[in-house]
PDB file of C-alpha atoms in Angstrom:
ATOM      1  CA  MET Z   9      24.457  11.785  12.516  1.00 57.00           C
ATOM      2  CA  ALA Z  10      21.595   9.728  13.926  1.00 68.00           C
ATOM      3  CA  PHE Z  11      18.289  11.527  14.213  1.00 63.00           C
ATOM      4  CA  ARG Z  12      16.407  10.659  17.358  1.00 76.00           C
ATOM      5  CA  THR Z  13      13.241  12.666  16.907  1.00 78.00           C
ATOM      6  CA  LEU Z  14      10.678  13.130  14.172  1.00 70.00           C
ATOM      7  CA  LYS Z  15      11.255  16.889  14.368  1.00 71.00           C
ATOM      8  CA  GLN Z  16      14.964  16.385  13.561  1.00 73.00           C
ATOM      9  CA  ARG Z  17      14.111  14.183  10.573  1.00 70.00           C
ATOM     10  CA  LEU Z  18      11.494  16.652   9.277  1.00 69.00           C
ATOM     11  CA  GLU Z  19      13.926  19.573   9.509  1.00 73.00           C
ATOM     12  CA  THR Z  20      16.597  17.730   7.494  1.00 75.00           C
ATOM     13  CA  LEU Z  21      15.895  18.270   3.815  1.00 72.00           C
ATOM     14  CA  PRO Z  22      19.188  19.125   2.118  1.00 72.00           C
ATOM     15  CA  GLN Z  23      17.821  18.854  -1.426  1.00 87.00           C
ATOM     16  CA  VAL Z  24      17.104  22.060  -3.319  1.00 90.00           C
ATOM     17  CA  GLY Z  25      14.384  21.966  -5.930  1.00 96.00           C
ATOM     18  CA  ARG Z  26      14.010  24.102  -9.042  1.00 98.00           C
ATOM     19  CA  VAL Z  27      10.995  25.716 -10.668  1.00 98.00           C
ATOM     20  CA  GLU Z  28      10.642  23.971 -14.026  1.00 98.00           C
ATOM     21  CA  SER Z  29       7.294  25.400 -15.193  1.00 98.00           C
ATOM     22  CA  ILE Z  30       4.969  28.231 -14.182  1.00 98.00           C
ATOM     23  CA  LEU Z  31       1.385  27.702 -15.284  1.00 97.00           C
ATOM     24  CA  LEU Z  32      -1.598  29.964 -14.670  1.00 96.00           C
ATOM     25  CA  ARG Z  33      -5.285  29.226 -15.103  1.00 90.00           C
ATOM     26  CA  PRO Z  34      -6.900  32.625 -15.771  1.00 89.00           C
ATOM     27  CA  ALA Z  35     -10.481  31.322 -15.719  1.00 87.00           C
ATOM     28  CA  LEU Z  36     -12.499  28.150 -15.260  1.00 83.00           C
ATOM     29  CA  ARG Z  37     -11.779  25.788 -18.176  1.00 83.00           C
ATOM     30  CA  ALA Z  38      -9.597  28.410 -19.886  1.00 88.00           C
ATOM     31  CA  PRO Z  39      -6.379  27.175 -21.484  1.00 90.00           C
ATOM     32  CA  VAL Z  40      -3.389  27.129 -19.158  1.00 93.00           C
ATOM     33  CA  GLU Z  41      -0.886  29.935 -19.764  1.00 96.00           C
ATOM     34  CA  ARG Z  42       2.882  29.344 -19.446  1.00 97.00           C
ATOM     35  CA  ARG Z  43       4.900  32.135 -17.831  1.00 97.00           C
ATOM     36  CA  GLU Z  44       8.576  32.784 -17.249  1.00 98.00           C
ATOM     37  CA  ARG Z  45       7.860  34.620 -14.003  1.00 98.00           C
ATOM     38  CA  VAL Z  46       4.932  35.432 -11.747  1.00 98.00           C
ATOM     39  CA  GLN Z  47       4.259  37.502  -8.657  1.00 98.00           C
ATOM     40  CA  ALA Z  48       3.067  35.688  -5.514  1.00 97.00           C
ATOM     41  CA  GLN Z  49       0.810  37.889  -3.390  1.00 96.00           C
ATOM     42  CA  VAL Z  50       0.300  37.464   0.361  1.00 95.00           C
ATOM     43  CA  GLY Z  51      -3.003  35.811   1.189  1.00 90.00           C
ATOM     44  CA  GLN Z  52      -4.008  35.811  -2.489  1.00 94.00           C
ATOM     45  CA  GLY Z  53      -1.918  33.420  -4.540  1.00 96.00           C
ATOM     46  CA  LEU Z  54      -0.365  33.996  -7.946  1.00 97.00           C
ATOM     47  CA  GLU Z  55      -1.180  37.126  -9.904  1.00 96.00           C
ATOM     48  CA  GLY Z  56      -3.229  36.184 -12.965  1.00 94.00           C
ATOM     49  CA  ASP Z  57      -4.463  32.830 -11.640  1.00 93.00           C
ATOM     50  CA  ARG Z  58      -8.140  32.149 -11.026  1.00 87.00           C
ATOM     51  CA  HIS Z  59      -7.570  30.519  -7.601  1.00 76.00           C
ATOM     52  CA  ARG Z  60      -7.003  33.751  -5.701  1.00 73.00           C
ATOM     53  CA  GLY Z  61      -8.071  34.746  -2.249  1.00 74.00           C
ATOM     54  CA  ALA Z  62      -7.776  33.539   1.292  1.00 70.00           C
ATOM     55  CA  GLY Z  63      -7.672  29.791   1.635  1.00 84.00           C
ATOM     56  CA  ARG Z  64      -5.498  26.733   1.534  1.00 88.00           C
ATOM     57  CA  ARG Z  65      -5.272  26.403  -2.264  1.00 88.00           C
ATOM     58  CA  GLN Z  66      -3.646  29.686  -3.304  1.00 95.00           C
ATOM     59  CA  VAL Z  67      -0.808  27.890  -5.120  1.00 97.00           C
ATOM     60  CA  THR Z  68      -0.631  24.327  -6.430  1.00 95.00           C
ATOM     61  CA  LEU Z  69       2.691  22.545  -6.926  1.00 97.00           C
ATOM     62  CA  LEU Z  70       3.435  19.373  -8.870  1.00 97.00           C
ATOM     63  CA  GLN Z  71       6.449  17.076  -8.638  1.00 96.00           C
ATOM     64  CA  ALA Z  72       8.045  17.037 -12.121  1.00 97.00           C
ATOM     65  CA  GLU Z  73       9.331  13.511 -11.569  1.00 97.00           C
ATOM     66  CA  HIS Z  74       5.726  12.298 -11.223  1.00 96.00           C
ATOM     67  CA  LEU Z  75       4.800  13.205 -14.812  1.00 96.00           C
ATOM     68  CA  ASP Z  76       6.424  10.018 -16.110  1.00 96.00           C
ATOM     69  CA  VAL Z  77       4.885   7.963 -13.284  1.00 96.00           C
ATOM     70  CA  ILE Z  78       1.424   9.208 -14.290  1.00 95.00           C
ATOM     71  CA  ALA Z  79       2.200   8.409 -17.936  1.00 96.00           C
ATOM     72  CA  ALA Z  80       3.292   4.874 -16.977  1.00 96.00           C
ATOM     73  CA  LEU Z  81       0.122   4.316 -14.939  1.00 95.00           C
ATOM     74  CA  LEU Z  82      -1.871   5.332 -18.019  1.00 95.00           C
ATOM     75  CA  GLY Z  83       0.112   2.917 -20.211  1.00 95.00           C
ATOM     76  CA  ARG Z  84       1.843   5.754 -22.048  1.00 96.00           C
ATOM     77  CA  ALA Z  85       5.463   6.453 -22.895  1.00 95.00           C
ATOM     78  CA  PRO Z  86       7.598   8.759 -20.724  1.00 95.00           C
ATOM     79  CA  GLY Z  87       7.271  12.426 -21.642  1.00 94.00           C
ATOM     80  CA  THR Z  88       3.706  12.118 -22.926  1.00 94.00           C
ATOM     81  CA  VAL Z  89       1.851  13.760 -20.011  1.00 95.00           C
ATOM     82  CA  ALA Z  90       2.209  17.532 -20.304  1.00 94.00           C
ATOM     83  CA  PRO Z  91       2.217  19.628 -17.119  1.00 94.00           C
ATOM     84  CA  GLU Z  92      -0.487  21.857 -18.643  1.00 93.00           C
ATOM     85  CA  ALA Z  93      -2.909  18.920 -18.647  1.00 92.00           C
ATOM     86  CA  LEU Z  94      -2.644  18.600 -14.863  1.00 92.00           C
ATOM     87  CA  ARG Z  95      -3.425  22.295 -14.257  1.00 89.00           C
ATOM     88  CA  ARG Z  96      -1.019  22.899 -11.363  1.00 94.00           C
ATOM     89  CA  ASN Z  97       0.701  26.282 -10.974  1.00 96.00           C
ATOM     90  CA  LEU Z  98       4.312  25.323 -10.333  1.00 98.00           C
ATOM     91  CA  VAL Z  99       6.145  22.242 -11.564  1.00 98.00           C
ATOM     92  CA  ILE Z 100       9.107  21.546  -9.299  1.00 98.00           C
ATOM     93  CA  ARG Z 101      12.047  19.181  -9.880  1.00 97.00           C
ATOM     94  CA  GLY Z 102      14.638  17.885  -7.442  1.00 96.00           C
ATOM     95  CA  ILE Z 103      12.924  18.054  -4.041  1.00 95.00           C
ATOM     96  CA  ASN Z 104      10.252  15.821  -2.538  1.00 94.00           C
ATOM     97  CA  LEU Z 105       7.152  18.032  -2.442  1.00 95.00           C
ATOM     98  CA  LEU Z 106       5.419  15.752   0.055  1.00 92.00           C
ATOM     99  CA  ALA Z 107       8.132  16.714   2.539  1.00 92.00           C
ATOM    100  CA  LEU Z 108       6.877  20.308   2.149  1.00 95.00           C
ATOM    101  CA  ARG Z 109       3.144  19.653   2.426  1.00 91.00           C
ATOM    102  CA  GLN Z 110       2.976  20.975   6.009  1.00 91.00           C
ATOM    103  CA  ALA Z 111       6.121  23.101   6.041  1.00 94.00           C
ATOM    104  CA  ARG Z 112       7.236  26.612   5.221  1.00 96.00           C
ATOM    105  CA  PHE Z 113       9.416  26.883   2.149  1.00 97.00           C
ATOM    106  CA  ARG Z 114      10.848  29.458  -0.234  1.00 98.00           C
ATOM    107  CA  VAL Z 115      10.118  29.479  -3.929  1.00 98.00           C
ATOM    108  CA  GLY Z 116      12.179  32.255  -5.439  1.00 98.00           C
ATOM    109  CA  ALA Z 117      11.514  35.374  -3.333  1.00 98.00           C
ATOM    110  CA  ALA Z 118       8.153  34.123  -1.996  1.00 98.00           C
ATOM    111  CA  LEU Z 119       7.550  32.279   1.271  1.00 98.00           C
ATOM    112  CA  LEU Z 120       4.894  29.586   0.997  1.00 97.00           C
ATOM    113  CA  GLU Z 121       3.307  27.299   3.555  1.00 97.00           C
ATOM    114  CA  GLY Z 122       2.222  23.837   2.490  1.00 96.00           C
ATOM    115  CA  THR Z 123      -1.403  23.181   3.350  1.00 95.00           C
ATOM    116  CA  GLY Z 124      -1.865  19.596   2.185  1.00 94.00           C
ATOM    117  CA  PRO Z 125      -2.124  17.298  -0.798  1.00 94.00           C
ATOM    118  CA  CYS Z 126      -3.528  18.483  -4.124  1.00 92.00           C
ATOM    119  CA  ASP Z 127      -5.921  15.656  -4.835  1.00 89.00           C
ATOM    120  CA  PRO Z 128      -7.063  15.017  -8.409  1.00 88.00           C
ATOM    121  CA  CYS Z 129     -10.486  16.129  -9.557  1.00 84.00           C
ATOM    122  CA  SER Z 130     -12.948  14.464 -11.919  1.00 82.00           C
ATOM    123  CA  ARG Z 131     -11.549  16.624 -14.729  1.00 85.00           C
ATOM    124  CA  MET Z 132      -8.524  14.307 -14.881  1.00 89.00           C
ATOM    125  CA  GLU Z 133     -10.704  11.661 -16.558  1.00 88.00           C
ATOM    126  CA  GLU Z 134     -11.674  14.210 -19.196  1.00 89.00           C
ATOM    127  CA  VAL Z 135      -8.127  15.464 -19.762  1.00 89.00           C
ATOM    128  CA  LEU Z 136      -6.114  12.242 -19.409  1.00 92.00           C
ATOM    129  CA  GLY Z 137      -8.753   9.722 -20.469  1.00 90.00           C
ATOM    130  CA  GLY Z 138     -10.103   6.695 -18.649  1.00 91.00           C
ATOM    131  CA  GLY Z 139      -8.134   5.989 -15.485  1.00 91.00           C
ATOM    132  CA  GLY Z 140      -6.764   9.537 -15.313  1.00 91.00           C
ATOM    133  CA  PHE Z 141      -8.233  10.175 -11.884  1.00 91.00           C
ATOM    134  CA  ASN Z 142      -6.692   7.038 -10.383  1.00 92.00           C
ATOM    135  CA  ALA Z 143      -3.353   7.573 -12.150  1.00 92.00           C
ATOM    136  CA  MET Z 144      -3.142  10.968 -10.416  1.00 92.00           C
ATOM    137  CA  ARG Z 145      -3.941   9.667  -6.933  1.00 93.00           C
ATOM    138  CA  GLY Z 146      -0.863  10.160  -4.790  1.00 90.00           C
ATOM    139  CA  HIS Z 147       0.831  12.101  -7.604  1.00 93.00           C
ATOM    140  CA  GLY Z 148      -1.216  15.318  -7.652  1.00 91.00           C
ATOM    141  CA  GLY Z 149       1.306  17.419  -5.729  1.00 94.00           C
ATOM    142  CA  ILE Z 150       0.557  19.810  -2.888  1.00 97.00           C
ATOM    143  CA  THR Z 151      -1.342  23.010  -2.161  1.00 96.00           C
ATOM    144  CA  ALA Z 152       0.100  26.053  -0.421  1.00 96.00           C
ATOM    145  CA  ARG Z 153      -0.698  29.568   0.700  1.00 96.00           C
ATOM    146  CA  VAL Z 154       1.485  32.655   0.294  1.00 97.00           C
ATOM    147  CA  LEU Z 155       2.923  34.039   3.554  1.00 96.00           C
ATOM    148  CA  GLU Z 156       5.374  36.508   1.980  1.00 97.00           C
ATOM    149  CA  GLY Z 157       4.927  37.805  -1.540  1.00 97.00           C
ATOM    150  CA  GLY Z 158       7.640  37.989  -4.126  1.00 98.00           C
ATOM    151  CA  ALA Z 159       8.690  37.079  -7.627  1.00 98.00           C
ATOM    152  CA  ILE Z 160       8.930  33.466  -8.755  1.00 98.00           C
ATOM    153  CA  ALA Z 161      10.802  32.724 -11.980  1.00 98.00           C
ATOM    154  CA  LEU Z 162      11.786  29.664 -13.998  1.00 98.00           C
ATOM    155  CA  GLY Z 163      14.898  28.097 -12.482  1.00 98.00           C
ATOM    156  CA  ASP Z 164      14.339  29.587  -9.017  1.00 98.00           C
ATOM    157  CA  ASP Z 165      15.302  27.518  -5.987  1.00 98.00           C
ATOM    158  CA  VAL Z 166      12.766  25.721  -3.800  1.00 98.00           C
ATOM    159  CA  ARG Z 167      14.088  25.298  -0.220  1.00 96.00           C
ATOM    160  CA  LEU Z 168      12.708  24.148   3.112  1.00 94.00           C
ATOM    161  CA  VAL Z 169      12.559  26.973   5.680  1.00 93.00           C
ATOM    162  CA  SER Z 170      10.865  25.202   8.583  1.00 90.00           C
ATOM    163  CA  ALA Z 171       9.044  21.960   9.188  1.00 81.00           C
ATOM    164  CA  ASP Z 172       8.424  22.848  12.858  1.00 70.00           C
ATOM    165  CA  PRO Z 173       4.913  21.693  13.860  1.00 53.00           C
ATOM    166  CA  ALA Z 174       4.357  25.100  15.499  1.00 56.00           C
ATOM    167  CA  THR Z 175       4.451  26.691  12.029  1.00 50.00           C
ATOM    168  CA  ARG Z 176       1.988  24.301  10.418  1.00 49.00           C
ATOM    169  CA  PRO Z 177      -1.384  25.527   9.110  1.00 47.00           C
ATOM    170  CA  GLN Z 178      -4.078  25.825  11.753  1.00 50.00           C
ATOM    171  CA  ASP Z 179      -7.257  26.061   9.613  1.00 48.00           C
TER     172      ASP Z 179
END
């Protein structure tokens, strides 16, 4: 089938991702905590995470496939950049997260809305070493807000619901 419009191309995302890691940051500079499941709360984010409240950065998602890209850009072997170092909430494998950055999508029972890219911060130099910030550029994942709460567990599906421009964030 040939797609004639951008809307048709945006709405066609047959891949289904999977939640590979759930990571919470309970406080500024506190160690990241791994979880097997978490509760997403409407307008708040993930229960137990420090980034809670209204806003565009309630949940952060990282593309699992980018961990080895970041390692390569740092001159390291595959498998040497741990998801905890990058301090994102959900590590997702098998779906292009950039395709969800301005879309509505399900993660487990929760409905999220992508709000944009999750750009690296200066802390990446501290955590990854020299060049960490630049290695993360374009590989930092996306941010999202919670539209419908629900449980998210390891292995849960990640699926596009709607990429319709009418549903995109209006901040």
